[in-house]
Amino acid sequence: MTDTPALLIYTTYRLVPDDLESFRALALRMSNTAKARDGCVFLDVAQDAGDPATFRLIEGWRDQAALDAHGASAEFQTVMKDAADLGIVGRAIDVYTIAEKKTIDLP
């Protein structure tokens, strides 16, 4: 597996205060499942230090086929169903493609 993803996904979730712990557990469950999947370079979950109701998921995927396989998996579908029961009041998803990787040698 390459350590340079072709796709980066940056998702921000806003939740009602009563569902923060449930969402954190759900997001970490999804992260652990995704990290074991072929094609996942990384999937990190971060809770905003200044606004605990905001979570960010940052993902790197080898290619679109790997991301599609993850999205079609039973585990992902279960997580999405479970997330629908939570008080998510906002979600934004940005997807970036990586054309190439260059190493820069800085002094």
C-alpha positions as semicolon CSV with decimal commas, in nm:
position;residue;x (nm);y (nm);z (nm)
1;M;0,000;0,000;0,000
2;T;0,124;0,346;-0,084
3;D;0,163;0,610;0,185
4;T;0,046;0,882;-0,056
5;P;-0,332;0,890;-0,092
6;A;-0,498;0,986;-0,419
7;L;-0,802;1,120;-0,232
8;L;-0,828;1,329;0,082
9;I;-1,165;1,374;0,251
10;Y;-1,225;1,639;0,514
11;T;-1,561;1,609;0,686
12;T;-1,694;1,837;0,959
13;Y;-1,986;1,736;1,179
14;R;-2,177;1,959;1,424
15;L;-2,377;1,784;1,694
16;V;-2,622;1,863;1,967
17;P;-2,447;1,851;2,308
18;D;-2,637;1,542;2,427
19;D;-2,490;1,325;2,149
20;L;-2,120;1,413;2,171
21;E;-2,010;1,094;2,348
22;S;-2,222;0,872;2,122
23;F;-2,085;1,037;1,809
24;R;-1,725;1,015;1,933
25;A;-1,766;0,640;1,993
26;L;-1,932;0,594;1,653
27;A;-1,664;0,792;1,469
28;L;-1,383;0,601;1,640
29;R;-1,554;0,272;1,553
30;M;-1,572;0,377;1,189
31;S;-1,210;0,494;1,195
32;N;-1,085;0,161;1,330
33;T;-1,289;-0,032;1,073
34;A;-1,170;0,187;0,785
35;K;-0,804;0,170;0,887
36;A;-0,818;-0,209;0,853
37;R;-0,964;-0,184;0,502
38;D;-0,745;-0,220;0,195
39;G;-0,686;0,123;0,045
40;C;-0,729;0,333;0,359
41;V;-0,408;0,527;0,414
42;F;-0,546;0,698;0,726
43;L;-0,869;0,808;0,892
44;D;-0,834;1,036;1,192
45;V;-1,106;1,171;1,418
46;A;-1,061;1,506;1,593
47;Q;-1,291;1,688;1,831
48;D;-1,250;2,065;1,818
49;A;-1,079;2,188;2,136
50;G;-1,260;2,523;2,120
51;D;-1,600;2,384;2,021
52;P;-1,661;2,031;2,154
53;A;-1,977;1,999;1,942
54;T;-1,763;1,999;1,626
55;F;-1,584;1,687;1,501
56;R;-1,358;1,653;1,201
57;L;-1,283;1,332;1,014
58;I;-0,974;1,347;0,794
59;E;-0,932;1,056;0,555
60;G;-0,678;0,947;0,295
61;W;-0,767;0,679;0,039
62;R;-0,545;0,508;-0,217
63;D;-0,800;0,556;-0,497
64;Q;-1,169;0,595;-0,576
65;A;-1,221;0,217;-0,595
66;A;-1,098;0,174;-0,236
67;L;-1,325;0,455;-0,116
68;D;-1,621;0,308;-0,305
69;A;-1,560;-0,035;-0,149
70;H;-1,553;0,124;0,196
71;G;-1,876;0,314;0,128
72;A;-2,049;-0,003;0,009
73;S;-1,936;-0,212;0,306
74;A;-2,187;-0,341;0,560
75;E;-1,985;-0,179;0,840
76;F;-2,005;0,165;0,681
77;Q;-2,377;0,128;0,610
78;T;-2,435;0,034;0,976
79;V;-2,239;0,335;1,097
80;M;-2,442;0,566;0,872
81;K;-2,766;0,414;1,001
82;D;-2,650;0,461;1,361
83;A;-2,542;0,819;1,285
84;A;-2,891;0,899;1,154
85;D;-3,022;0,844;1,507
86;L;-2,794;1,115;1,650
87;G;-2,850;1,489;1,667
88;I;-2,627;1,591;1,377
89;V;-2,715;1,953;1,302
90;G;-2,454;2,015;1,033
91;R;-2,223;1,827;0,801
92;A;-1,982;1,946;0,534
93;I;-1,767;1,719;0,317
94;D;-1,478;1,830;0,099
95;V;-1,292;1,586;-0,127
96;Y;-0,949;1,668;-0,266
97;T;-0,756;1,478;-0,531
98;I;-0,380;1,446;-0,521
99;A;-0,212;1,472;-0,859
100;E;0,145;1,414;-0,748
101;K;0,378;1,413;-0,451
102;K;0,701;1,611;-0,434
103;T;0,950;1,612;-0,150
104;I;1,090;1,951;-0,058
105;D;1,421;1,970;0,123
106;L;1,409;2,273;0,352
107;P;1,710;2,391;0,551
